[in-house]
Coordinates of C-alpha atoms in Angstrom, one line a residue:
X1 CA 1.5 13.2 -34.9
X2 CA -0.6 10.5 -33.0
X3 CA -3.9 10.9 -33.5
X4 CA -6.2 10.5 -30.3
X5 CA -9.5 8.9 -29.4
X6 CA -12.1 11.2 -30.0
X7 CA -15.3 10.8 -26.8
X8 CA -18.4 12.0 -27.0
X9 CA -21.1 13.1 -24.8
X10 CA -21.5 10.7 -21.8
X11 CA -24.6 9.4 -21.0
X12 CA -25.7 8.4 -17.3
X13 CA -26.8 5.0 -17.3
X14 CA -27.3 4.6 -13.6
X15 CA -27.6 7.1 -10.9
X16 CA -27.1 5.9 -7.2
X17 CA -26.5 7.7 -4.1
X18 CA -23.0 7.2 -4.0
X19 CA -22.1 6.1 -7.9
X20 CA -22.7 6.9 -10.8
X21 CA -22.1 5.1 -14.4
X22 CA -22.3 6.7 -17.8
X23 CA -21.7 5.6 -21.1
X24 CA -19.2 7.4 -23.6
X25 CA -19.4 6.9 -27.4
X26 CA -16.0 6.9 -28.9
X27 CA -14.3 6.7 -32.1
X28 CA -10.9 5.6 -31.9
X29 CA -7.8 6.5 -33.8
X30 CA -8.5 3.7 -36.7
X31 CA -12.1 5.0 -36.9
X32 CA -13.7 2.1 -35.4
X33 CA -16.9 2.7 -32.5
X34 CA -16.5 1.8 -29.1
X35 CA -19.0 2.7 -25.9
X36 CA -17.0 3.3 -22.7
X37 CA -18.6 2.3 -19.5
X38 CA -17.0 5.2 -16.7
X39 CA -17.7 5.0 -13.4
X40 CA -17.8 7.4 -10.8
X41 CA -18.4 8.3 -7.0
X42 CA -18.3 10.7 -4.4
X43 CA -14.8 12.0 -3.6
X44 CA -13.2 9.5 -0.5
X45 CA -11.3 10.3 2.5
X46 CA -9.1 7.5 4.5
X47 CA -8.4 8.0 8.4
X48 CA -4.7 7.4 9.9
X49 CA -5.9 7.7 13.7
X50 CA -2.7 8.0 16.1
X51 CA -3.7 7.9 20.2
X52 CA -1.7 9.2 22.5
X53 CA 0.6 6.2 22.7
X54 CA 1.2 6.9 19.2
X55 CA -0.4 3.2 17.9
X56 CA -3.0 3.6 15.0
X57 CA -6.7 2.7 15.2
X58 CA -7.1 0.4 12.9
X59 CA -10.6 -1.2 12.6
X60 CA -12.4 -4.7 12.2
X61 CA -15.3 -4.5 9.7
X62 CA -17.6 -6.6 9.0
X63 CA -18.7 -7.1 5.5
X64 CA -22.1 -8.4 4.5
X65 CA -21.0 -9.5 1.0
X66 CA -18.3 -11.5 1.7
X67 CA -19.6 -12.4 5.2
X68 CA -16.6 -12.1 7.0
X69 CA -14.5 -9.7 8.9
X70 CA -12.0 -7.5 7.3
X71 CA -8.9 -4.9 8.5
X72 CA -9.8 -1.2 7.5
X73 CA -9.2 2.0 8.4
X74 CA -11.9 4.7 8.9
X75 CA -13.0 5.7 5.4
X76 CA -16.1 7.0 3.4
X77 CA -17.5 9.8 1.7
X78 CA -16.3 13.1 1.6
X79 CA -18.1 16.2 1.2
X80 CA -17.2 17.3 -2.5
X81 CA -16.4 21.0 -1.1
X82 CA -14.6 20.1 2.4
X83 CA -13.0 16.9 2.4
X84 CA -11.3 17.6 5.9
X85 CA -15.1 17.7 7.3
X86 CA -15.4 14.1 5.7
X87 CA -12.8 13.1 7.3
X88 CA -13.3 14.1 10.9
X89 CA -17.0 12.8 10.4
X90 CA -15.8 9.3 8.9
X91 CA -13.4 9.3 12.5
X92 CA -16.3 10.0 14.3
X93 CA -18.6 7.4 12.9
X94 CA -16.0 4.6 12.8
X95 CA -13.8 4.9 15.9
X96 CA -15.8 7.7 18.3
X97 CA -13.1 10.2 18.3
X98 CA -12.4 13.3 17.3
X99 CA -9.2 14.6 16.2
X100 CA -7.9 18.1 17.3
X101 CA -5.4 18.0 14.5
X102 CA -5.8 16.9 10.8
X103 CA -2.8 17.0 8.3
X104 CA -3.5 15.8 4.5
X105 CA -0.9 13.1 3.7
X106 CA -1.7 13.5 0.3
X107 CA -4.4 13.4 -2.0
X108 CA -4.9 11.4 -5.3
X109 CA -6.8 10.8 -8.6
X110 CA -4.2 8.0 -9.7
X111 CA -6.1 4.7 -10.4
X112 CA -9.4 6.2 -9.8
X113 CA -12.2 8.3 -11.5
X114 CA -13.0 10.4 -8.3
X115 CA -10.9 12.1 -5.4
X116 CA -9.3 10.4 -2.5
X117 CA -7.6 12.2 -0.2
X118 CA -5.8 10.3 2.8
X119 CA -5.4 12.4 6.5
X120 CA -3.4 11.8 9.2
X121 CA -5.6 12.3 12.8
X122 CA -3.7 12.6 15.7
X123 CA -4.6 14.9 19.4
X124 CA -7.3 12.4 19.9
X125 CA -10.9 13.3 22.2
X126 CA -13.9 11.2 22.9
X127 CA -16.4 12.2 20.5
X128 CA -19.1 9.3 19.1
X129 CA -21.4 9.7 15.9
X130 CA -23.7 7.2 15.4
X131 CA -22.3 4.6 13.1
X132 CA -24.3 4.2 9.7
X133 CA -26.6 1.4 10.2
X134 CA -25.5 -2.0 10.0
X135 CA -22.1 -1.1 10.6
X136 CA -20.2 -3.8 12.4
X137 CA -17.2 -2.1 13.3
X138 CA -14.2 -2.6 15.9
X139 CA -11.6 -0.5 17.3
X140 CA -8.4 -2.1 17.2
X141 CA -5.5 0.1 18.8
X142 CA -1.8 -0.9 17.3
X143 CA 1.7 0.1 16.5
X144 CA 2.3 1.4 13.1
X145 CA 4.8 -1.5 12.9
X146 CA 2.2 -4.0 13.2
X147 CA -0.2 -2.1 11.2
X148 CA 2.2 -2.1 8.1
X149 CA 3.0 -5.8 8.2
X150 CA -1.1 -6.7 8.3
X151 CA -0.9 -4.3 5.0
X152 CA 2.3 -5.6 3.3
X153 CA 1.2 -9.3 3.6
X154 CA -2.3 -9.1 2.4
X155 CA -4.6 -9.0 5.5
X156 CA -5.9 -5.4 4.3
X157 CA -7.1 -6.6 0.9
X158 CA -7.7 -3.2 0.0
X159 CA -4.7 -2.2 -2.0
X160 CA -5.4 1.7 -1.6
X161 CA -5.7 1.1 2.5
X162 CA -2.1 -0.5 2.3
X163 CA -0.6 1.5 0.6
X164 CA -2.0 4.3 2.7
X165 CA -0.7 2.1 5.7
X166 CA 3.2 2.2 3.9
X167 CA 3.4 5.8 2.9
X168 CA 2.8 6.5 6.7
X169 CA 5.6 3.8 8.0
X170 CA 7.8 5.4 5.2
X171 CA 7.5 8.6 6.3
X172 CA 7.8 7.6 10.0
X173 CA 11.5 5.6 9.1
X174 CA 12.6 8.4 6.8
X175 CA 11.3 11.5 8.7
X176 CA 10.8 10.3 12.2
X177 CA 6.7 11.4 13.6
X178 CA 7.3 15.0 13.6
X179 CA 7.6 14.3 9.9
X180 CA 4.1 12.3 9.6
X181 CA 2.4 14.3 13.1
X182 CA 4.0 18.1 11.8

């Protein structure tokens, strides 16, 4: 039988609003020391907006780190207990609609060390949030078609955003948009 690394009790190193990072002691199978640095954050939730004319909003963010402009989708926070609430607020704040219905696409841990859980919006109504401040975002209605070709040839350089973006136009080819819309 394998042995196992053996972890002990975490500590927080540093506590933010949104992350958090904790050391582990462990003692690994040979019996040598090692600390593990874990991070952590709030669970996430990703938009797929569909309008009426069944294009997705995609958005144009602007990103003071990198100083430049970059293709997104609405995402954030979730509230830890109602993810769906995150969602519909994250909509809100990003693109100024609502969404009368809100179907999970799925929901993950793979890759990650908190929650994400990816929705489909569609029965769209005008319904602004104030963005958070300093956001520089853009509503930018298109076809899924376009959408997944921004994702497959790098212009979302978020992997987890294009991979969202390919499940979607998957399930769209494969099921048709009563399979992705149900």
């Amino acid at each position: 039988m394998r042995k196992h690394t053996t972890l002990g009790k975490p500590k927080t190193i540093f506590q933010g609003r949104i992350y958090k990072i904790t050391e582990v002691p462990a003692i690994l199978p040979d019996g040598s020391k090692k600390i593990f640095e874990l991070a952590y954050r709030a669970p996430m939730v990703v938009v797929l907006a569909f309008n009426n004319k069944r294009q997705l909003l995609v958005t144009r963010e602007y990103r003071e780190r990198y100083t430049k402009y970059f293709w997104h989708l609405p995402a954030g926070r979730a509230e830890s207990k109602n993810p769906k609430a995150g969602a519909l607020r994250e909509l809100r704040e990003e693109t100024g609609f609502s969404a009368k219905t809100l179907h999970l696409l799925y929901a993950t841990t793979a890759g990650y060390s908190w929650p994400v859980f990816a929705y489909i919006a569609a029965n769209l109504t005008r319904a602004p949030l104030p963005k958070d401040l300093g956001e520089d975002i853009t509503v930018v209605p298109m076809s899924l078609v376009k959408a997944e070709r921004l994702a497959l040839t790098g212009k979302f350089v978020d992997p987890f955003l294009a991979y969202t973006i390919a499940i979607a136009a998957f399930t769209v080819r494969s099921k048709g948009w009563k399979g992705l819309l149900h």
